[in-house]
Short mmCIF file of C-alpha atoms and ligand atoms in Angstrom, two decimals:
data_model
loop_
_atom_site.label_atom_id
_atom_site.label_comp_id
_atom_site.label_asym_id
_atom_site.label_seq_id
_atom_site.Cartn_x
_atom_site.Cartn_y
_atom_site.Cartn_z
CA UNK A 1 -4.85 -3.37 12.61
CA UNK A 2 -5.61 -0.08 14.30
CA UNK A 3 -4.01 3.34 14.42
CA UNK A 4 -4.04 6.54 12.41
CA UNK A 5 -3.11 6.64 8.77
CA UNK A 6 -2.37 9.75 6.72
CA UNK A 7 -3.83 9.33 3.24
CA UNK A 8 -2.29 11.84 0.83
CA UNK A 9 -4.62 12.42 -2.09
CA UNK A 10 -7.42 11.29 0.23
CA UNK A 11 -9.93 13.51 -1.58
CA UNK A 12 -9.23 11.84 -4.92
CA UNK A 13 -10.75 8.86 -6.69
CA UNK A 14 -8.66 6.05 -5.24
CA UNK A 15 -7.77 7.92 -2.03
CA UNK A 16 -11.39 8.41 -1.00
CA UNK A 17 -12.08 4.70 -1.46
CA UNK A 18 -8.98 3.88 0.60
CA UNK A 19 -10.28 6.13 3.41
CA UNK A 20 -13.66 4.41 3.34
CA UNK A 21 -12.08 0.95 3.48
CA UNK A 22 -9.68 1.89 6.31
CA UNK A 23 -12.50 3.37 8.39
CA UNK A 24 -14.61 0.23 7.90
CA UNK A 25 -11.68 -1.80 9.26
CA UNK A 26 -11.33 0.39 12.36
CA UNK A 27 -8.29 2.34 11.14
CA UNK A 28 -8.65 6.13 11.32
CA UNK A 29 -7.90 7.82 7.97
CA UNK A 30 -6.72 11.43 7.92
CA UNK A 31 -7.07 12.73 4.37
CA UNK A 32 -4.29 15.15 3.39
CA UNK A 33 -5.05 16.84 0.11
CA UNK A 34 -4.29 20.16 -1.57
CA UNK A 35 -7.74 20.03 -3.25
CA UNK A 36 -6.08 21.11 -6.50
CA UNK A 37 -7.57 17.96 -8.05
CA UNK A 38 -9.40 16.36 -5.14
CA UNK A 39 -12.93 17.07 -3.90
CA UNK A 40 -13.72 17.92 -0.28
CA UNK A 41 -17.08 16.17 -0.67
CA UNK A 42 -15.32 12.82 -1.17
CA UNK A 43 -13.80 12.97 2.32
CA UNK A 44 -16.42 11.40 4.56
CA UNK A 45 -14.66 8.94 6.81
CA UNK A 46 -12.34 11.16 8.81
CA UNK A 47 -10.89 14.65 8.87
CA UNK A 48 -9.66 16.49 5.79
CA UNK A 49 -6.46 18.45 6.24
CA UNK A 50 -5.75 20.78 3.37
CA UNK A 51 -2.06 20.90 2.55
CA UNK A 52 0.71 20.21 0.10
CA UNK A 53 3.00 17.17 0.37
CA UNK A 54 5.96 19.42 -0.42
CA UNK A 55 5.25 21.70 2.55
CA UNK A 56 7.33 20.40 5.43
CA UNK A 57 5.71 22.52 8.13
CA UNK A 58 2.17 21.38 7.20
CA UNK A 59 3.39 17.79 7.23
CA UNK A 60 5.03 18.14 10.64
CA UNK A 61 1.83 19.67 11.98
CA UNK A 62 -0.52 16.99 10.68
CA UNK A 63 1.76 14.05 11.53
CA UNK A 64 2.35 15.21 15.11
CA UNK A 65 -1.16 16.55 15.76
CA UNK A 66 -2.81 13.30 14.67
CA UNK A 67 -0.05 11.02 15.93
CA UNK A 68 0.22 9.31 12.54
CA UNK A 69 1.38 5.68 12.49
CA UNK A 70 1.59 5.08 8.74
CA UNK A 71 1.19 6.89 5.43
CA UNK A 72 -0.62 5.86 2.27
CA UNK A 73 0.70 8.15 -0.45
CA UNK A 74 -1.56 8.66 -3.46
CA UNK A 75 -1.22 12.40 -4.10
CA UNK A 76 0.26 13.21 -7.49
CA UNK A 77 -0.44 14.26 -11.03
CA UNK A 78 -1.72 11.39 -13.17
CA UNK A 79 -2.29 12.62 -16.72
CA UNK A 80 0.21 10.87 -18.98
CA UNK A 81 -0.22 13.33 -21.89
CA UNK A 82 0.33 16.38 -19.71
CA UNK A 83 3.46 14.82 -18.22
CA UNK A 84 5.03 14.84 -21.68
CA UNK A 85 4.24 18.53 -22.14
CA UNK A 86 5.21 19.61 -18.61
CA UNK A 87 7.95 17.23 -17.46
CA UNK A 88 9.55 19.58 -14.93
CA UNK A 89 6.21 20.21 -13.25
CA UNK A 90 5.61 16.45 -12.95
CA UNK A 91 9.08 15.81 -11.53
CA UNK A 92 8.62 18.61 -9.02
CA UNK A 93 5.14 17.54 -7.95
CA UNK A 94 5.48 13.76 -8.02
CA UNK A 95 9.14 13.24 -7.08
CA UNK A 96 10.64 16.28 -5.31
CA UNK A 97 7.58 16.82 -3.11
CA UNK A 98 7.33 13.10 -2.36
CA UNK A 99 10.97 13.22 -1.21
CA UNK A 100 9.95 15.92 1.28
CA UNK A 101 7.08 13.72 2.46
CA UNK A 102 9.30 10.66 2.86
CA UNK A 103 12.06 12.53 4.67
CA UNK A 104 9.67 14.37 6.97
CA UNK A 105 7.85 11.13 7.81
CA UNK A 106 11.13 9.42 8.57
CA UNK A 107 12.39 12.27 10.73
CA UNK A 108 9.21 12.06 12.81
CA UNK A 109 9.49 8.30 13.28
CA UNK A 110 6.68 7.16 10.98
CA UNK A 111 7.51 3.55 10.21
CA UNK A 112 5.26 2.32 7.41
CA UNK A 113 4.50 3.73 3.97
CA UNK A 114 2.31 2.47 1.13
CA UNK A 115 2.95 4.04 -2.26
CA UNK A 116 0.59 4.27 -5.20
CA UNK A 117 2.53 3.35 -8.34
CA UNK A 118 1.50 2.21 -11.79
CA UNK A 119 1.94 -0.61 -14.27
CA UNK A 120 3.22 2.11 -16.63
CA UNK A 121 6.67 1.68 -15.04
CA UNK A 122 7.04 -1.49 -17.15
CA UNK A 123 6.43 0.17 -20.53
CA UNK A 124 5.74 -2.17 -23.44
CA UNK A 125 5.49 -5.66 -21.96
CA UNK A 126 7.83 -8.40 -23.05
CA UNK A 127 5.63 -11.12 -21.52
CA UNK A 128 1.87 -11.69 -21.96
CA UNK A 129 1.18 -11.01 -18.28
CA UNK A 130 3.26 -8.59 -16.22
CA UNK A 131 4.72 -9.83 -12.95
CA UNK A 132 6.88 -7.95 -10.47
CA UNK A 133 10.16 -9.14 -12.03
CA UNK A 134 9.27 -7.72 -15.46
CA UNK A 135 11.96 -5.21 -16.54
CA UNK A 136 11.24 -1.49 -16.09
CA UNK A 137 10.96 0.62 -19.24
CA UNK A 138 8.78 3.68 -18.53
CA UNK A 139 7.51 5.37 -21.69
CA UNK A 140 6.24 8.61 -20.20
CA UNK A 141 7.41 11.24 -17.78
CA UNK A 142 4.50 10.25 -15.54
CA UNK A 143 5.80 6.68 -15.36
CA UNK A 144 9.36 8.00 -14.83
CA UNK A 145 8.18 9.91 -11.77
CA UNK A 146 6.50 6.84 -10.26
CA UNK A 147 9.61 4.73 -10.81
CA UNK A 148 11.80 7.47 -9.32
CA UNK A 149 9.74 7.33 -6.11
CA UNK A 150 9.92 3.52 -6.05
CA UNK A 151 13.69 3.95 -6.12
CA UNK A 152 13.65 6.58 -3.39
CA UNK A 153 11.77 4.14 -1.20
CA UNK A 154 14.20 1.30 -1.99
CA UNK A 155 17.31 3.36 -1.09
CA UNK A 156 19.51 1.34 1.30
CA UNK A 157 19.66 4.07 3.97
CA UNK A 158 15.86 4.25 4.17
CA UNK A 159 14.43 3.58 7.63
CA UNK A 160 10.82 3.75 6.45
CA UNK A 161 9.37 0.37 5.45
CA UNK A 162 7.28 0.43 2.32
CA UNK A 163 4.93 -1.44 0.05
CA UNK A 164 4.64 -0.29 -3.56
CA UNK A 165 1.27 -1.01 -5.20
CA UNK A 166 1.32 -0.84 -9.00
CA UNK A 167 -2.22 -0.39 -10.21
CA UNK A 168 -3.31 -1.49 -13.62
CA UNK A 169 -6.43 0.40 -14.82
CA UNK A 170 -8.39 1.63 -11.81
CA UNK A 171 -12.11 1.71 -12.62
CA UNK A 172 -15.60 1.35 -11.16
CA UNK A 173 -16.95 3.28 -8.19
CA UNK A 174 -18.11 2.72 -4.63
CA UNK A 175 -20.77 -0.06 -4.71
CA UNK A 176 -22.82 2.01 -2.20
CA UNK A 177 -22.83 4.93 -4.64
CA UNK A 178 -21.25 7.37 -2.17
CA UNK A 179 -18.06 8.22 -4.07
CA UNK A 180 -16.56 7.73 -7.53
CA UNK A 181 -14.38 9.05 -10.31
CA UNK A 182 -14.45 12.82 -10.90
CA UNK A 183 -11.42 13.91 -12.90
CA UNK A 184 -11.18 17.24 -14.68
CA UNK A 185 -10.39 16.77 -17.49
CA UNK A 186 -11.55 13.16 -17.67
CA UNK A 187 -9.25 11.15 -19.93
CA UNK A 188 -9.98 7.56 -18.84
CA UNK A 189 -11.81 5.15 -21.09
CA UNK A 190 -14.53 3.78 -18.80
CA UNK A 191 -15.98 7.10 -17.60
CA UNK A 192 -15.73 8.54 -21.12
CA UNK A 193 -17.57 5.53 -22.60
CA UNK A 194 -20.28 5.78 -19.93
CA UNK A 195 -20.64 9.54 -20.40
CA UNK A 196 -20.93 9.07 -24.16
CA UNK A 197 -23.71 6.50 -23.59
CA UNK A 198 -25.53 8.80 -21.15
CA UNK A 199 -25.16 11.80 -23.47
CA UNK A 200 -23.01 13.67 -20.90
CA UNK A 201 -19.98 13.77 -23.23
CA UNK A 202 -19.34 13.72 -26.96
CA UNK A 203 -18.99 10.41 -28.81
CA UNK A 204 -15.95 8.42 -27.74
CA UNK A 205 -12.91 8.30 -30.00
CA UNK A 206 -11.14 4.94 -30.11
CA UNK A 207 -7.43 5.62 -30.17
CA UNK A 208 -6.37 3.26 -32.95
CA UNK A 209 -7.41 -0.19 -34.18
CA UNK A 210 -4.13 -1.27 -35.77
CA UNK A 211 -2.51 -2.75 -32.65
CA UNK A 212 -1.31 -6.36 -32.58
CA UNK A 213 -4.30 -7.48 -30.46
CA UNK A 214 -7.25 -9.75 -31.39
CA UNK A 215 -9.51 -6.86 -32.50
CA UNK A 216 -6.78 -4.27 -33.15
CA UNK A 217 -7.65 -2.05 -30.15
CA UNK A 218 -5.57 -1.76 -26.97
CA UNK A 219 -6.04 -4.27 -24.19
CA UNK A 220 -6.05 -3.21 -20.53
CA UNK A 221 -6.58 -4.91 -17.17
CA UNK A 222 -9.40 -3.04 -15.41
CA UNK A 223 -9.51 -3.36 -11.64
CA UNK A 224 -12.28 -2.16 -9.35
CA UNK A 225 -11.35 0.76 -7.11
CA UNK A 226 -12.86 -1.02 -4.09
CA UNK A 227 -10.55 -3.97 -4.73
CA UNK A 228 -7.61 -1.56 -4.93
CA UNK A 229 -8.67 0.02 -1.64
CA UNK A 230 -8.68 -3.43 -0.03
CA UNK A 231 -5.09 -3.97 -1.21
CA UNK A 232 -3.97 -0.82 0.68
CA UNK A 233 -5.47 -2.13 3.91
CA UNK A 234 -3.71 -5.46 3.40
CA UNK A 235 -0.42 -3.76 2.57
CA UNK A 236 -0.61 -1.75 5.80
CA UNK A 237 -1.41 -4.91 7.75
CA UNK A 238 1.54 -6.66 6.10
CA UNK A 239 3.94 -3.92 7.21
CA UNK A 240 2.32 -3.68 10.63
CA UNK A 241 2.83 -7.42 11.08
CA UNK A 242 6.57 -7.06 10.42
CA UNK A 243 6.50 -7.73 6.67
CA UNK A 244 9.48 -6.57 4.63
CA UNK A 245 9.55 -4.00 1.80
CA UNK A 246 7.61 -5.35 -1.16
CA UNK A 247 6.02 -4.37 -4.48
CA UNK A 248 2.83 -5.85 -5.93
CA UNK A 249 1.19 -5.63 -9.35
CA UNK A 250 -2.53 -5.14 -8.87
CA UNK A 251 -4.78 -6.26 -11.67
CA UNK A 252 -7.22 -9.08 -12.37
CA UNK A 253 -5.00 -11.00 -14.77
CA UNK A 254 -7.61 -10.63 -17.52
CA UNK A 255 -7.42 -8.07 -20.31
CA UNK A 256 -10.25 -6.35 -22.18
CA UNK A 257 -9.89 -4.46 -25.43
CA UNK A 258 -11.31 -0.98 -26.01
CA UNK A 259 -13.97 -2.51 -28.26
CA UNK A 260 -14.88 -5.09 -25.62
CA UNK A 261 -15.23 -2.32 -23.06
CA UNK A 262 -17.51 -0.35 -25.38
CA UNK A 263 -19.67 -3.45 -25.98
CA UNK A 264 -19.81 -4.19 -22.25
CA UNK A 265 -20.78 -0.57 -21.50
CA UNK A 266 -23.59 -0.84 -23.99
CA UNK A 267 -24.78 -4.18 -22.62
CA UNK A 268 -24.69 -3.11 -18.96
CA UNK A 269 -26.28 0.32 -19.56
CA UNK A 270 -28.78 -0.82 -22.20
CA UNK A 271 -27.66 2.19 -24.26
CA UNK A 272 -25.56 2.53 -27.40
CA UNK A 273 -22.11 4.06 -26.93
CA UNK A 274 -21.63 6.55 -29.77
CA UNK A 275 -18.04 6.29 -30.98
CA UNK A 276 -15.70 6.77 -33.90
CA UNK A 277 -12.22 5.60 -34.86
CA UNK A 278 -9.26 7.91 -34.42
CA UNK A 279 -5.49 7.67 -34.63
CA UNK A 280 -3.30 6.08 -31.98
CA UNK A 281 -2.56 8.09 -28.84
CA UNK A 282 1.14 8.60 -28.30
CA UNK A 283 2.71 6.31 -25.72
CA UNK A 284 -0.08 3.70 -25.48
CA UNK A 285 1.32 0.14 -25.15
CA UNK A 286 -0.85 -2.37 -27.05
CA UNK A 287 -1.58 -4.63 -24.09
CA UNK A 288 -1.12 -4.34 -20.31
CA UNK A 289 -2.32 -7.28 -18.24
CA UNK A 290 -1.16 -8.08 -14.70
CA UNK A 291 0.12 -11.28 -13.28
CA UNK A 292 -1.40 -10.82 -9.80
CA UNK A 293 -0.04 -14.08 -8.34
CA UNK A 294 2.29 -12.45 -5.81
CA UNK A 295 -0.40 -10.20 -4.31
CA UNK A 296 -2.63 -13.26 -3.94
CA UNK A 297 0.13 -15.26 -2.30
CA UNK A 298 1.55 -12.64 0.08
CA UNK A 299 -1.39 -10.33 0.76
CA UNK A 300 -4.19 -12.84 0.13
CA UNK A 301 -5.56 -10.26 -2.33
CA UNK A 302 -7.70 -11.16 -5.31
CA UNK A 303 -10.12 -8.76 -7.01
CA UNK A 304 -13.79 -9.47 -6.25
CA UNK A 305 -15.47 -7.32 -8.90
CA UNK A 306 -15.44 -8.18 -12.62
CA UNK A 307 -15.76 -5.75 -15.53
CA UNK A 308 -19.58 -5.77 -15.46
CA UNK A 309 -19.60 -4.88 -11.74
CA UNK A 310 -17.14 -2.05 -12.42
CA UNK A 311 -19.42 -0.74 -15.15
CA UNK A 312 -22.59 -1.08 -13.04
CA UNK A 313 -21.07 0.85 -10.15
CA UNK A 314 -19.45 3.49 -12.38
CA UNK A 315 -22.73 3.94 -14.28
CA UNK A 316 -24.68 4.48 -11.06
CA UNK A 317 -22.07 7.00 -9.92
CA UNK A 318 -21.94 8.92 -13.23
CA UNK A 319 -25.75 9.16 -13.24
CA UNK A 320 -25.79 10.65 -9.73
CA UNK A 321 -22.52 12.59 -9.91
CA UNK A 322 -22.55 16.25 -8.87
CA UNK A 323 -22.09 18.33 -12.07
N1 LIG B 1 -8.77 5.16 -24.92
C1 LIG B 1 -9.47 5.40 -26.08
N2 LIG B 1 -10.19 6.55 -26.13
C2 LIG B 1 -10.26 7.45 -25.10
C3 LIG B 1 -9.53 7.17 -23.93
C4 LIG B 1 -8.78 6.01 -23.88
O1 LIG B 1 -9.44 4.63 -27.03
O2 LIG B 1 -10.93 8.48 -25.22
C5 LIG B 1 -7.96 3.92 -24.85
C6 LIG B 1 -6.49 4.19 -24.63
O3 LIG B 1 -5.84 4.36 -25.86
C7 LIG B 1 -6.07 2.94 -23.88
C8 LIG B 1 -7.32 2.51 -23.12
O4 LIG B 1 -8.39 3.19 -23.73
O5 LIG B 1 -5.76 1.95 -24.80
C9 LIG B 1 -7.27 2.90 -21.66
O6 LIG B 1 -6.93 4.27 -21.58
P1 LIG B 1 -7.01 5.10 -20.22
O7 LIG B 1 -6.61 6.50 -20.54
O8 LIG B 1 -8.32 4.87 -19.56
O9 LIG B 1 -5.93 4.40 -19.32
P2 LIG B 1 -4.38 4.19 -19.61
O10 LIG B 1 -4.21 2.72 -19.81
O11 LIG B 1 -3.82 5.06 -20.64
O12 LIG B 1 -3.78 4.77 -18.28
C10 LIG B 1 -4.02 4.20 -17.04
C11 LIG B 1 -3.93 5.23 -15.93
C12 LIG B 1 -2.55 5.79 -15.82
C13 LIG B 1 -1.58 4.69 -15.74
C14 LIG B 1 -1.75 3.79 -16.91
C15 LIG B 1 -0.82 2.65 -16.92
O13 LIG B 1 -4.83 6.25 -16.19
O14 LIG B 1 -2.48 6.59 -14.67
O15 LIG B 1 -3.05 3.24 -16.88
O16 LIG B 1 -0.76 2.16 -18.24
F1 LIG B 1 -0.32 5.16 -15.75
#
């Protein structure tokens, strides 16, 4: 594959890793980011164009100036809790502005589009592992917005071809230590557990231990950000090679509980993880584990990094992270 790919949210956690992976494969990434949440310092493998996905004139300019062949769309608000407090803002940012992006791309003849979605579109699972045919039952406004975009992309009149990638829990950091997770506020378990161990954050609160799981804490499927980046490259290659619209659930197929993650953080770092027990967090399903069979079959994608590797790389990044 070659060509020029616009990566919206290219200055963010997953977007920056996507840019690095594309560049390594000889594809030129153009990061398009408002920098409201992203960090200019994470854009190292191509130009950064500052702009908003809802701003049609900025989009026309960047797409024509760089002669963009395909778009990887990761820009969006991600905090589940905030989405419940500010639903209109999330719909505007994640859905209405994405509609502008899709329609502008289509009007300019862009053919291929890879969209960053989430396993949260499935809600509480009705099967032990979640495959692509699992019914949709989003439990948050955030998940609603991701599903709404999936539906926009699947509309029959759509000329754009698309792959939807539904991430389970993105974690880890660049194995070379160049980029990593830098959310403000940070709400994700792995960086919070690491920061608690390193003394950079207060003790971790476990959100409930009365779930119907082996140790009572929630189970999640953690997937290394570098593995996710690889999936974007493969999705683009799939579309480029004439592949049809598709959606893939991206996880390892193995779940880890919050307690297991705390124990693993302690083992890998050699430090205790100070923590206490708190109440459940609203909207947390007890267990979310992917069935990644389809991605393996169609894209040849299987995650390479296990939980310990995710922790090692995230630990190295958190220790060196600009503060
Ligand atoms: N958790 C704690 N304490 C914390 C933070 C998290 O116990 O301080 C628990 C949560 O309750 C959950 C697990 O750790 O059981 C993982 O929580 P994260 O916030 O790290 O991740 P989520 O599973 O809630 O959310 C992630 C992504 C979302 C995505 C969602 C899909 O961040 O963008 O997966 O379920 F939508």
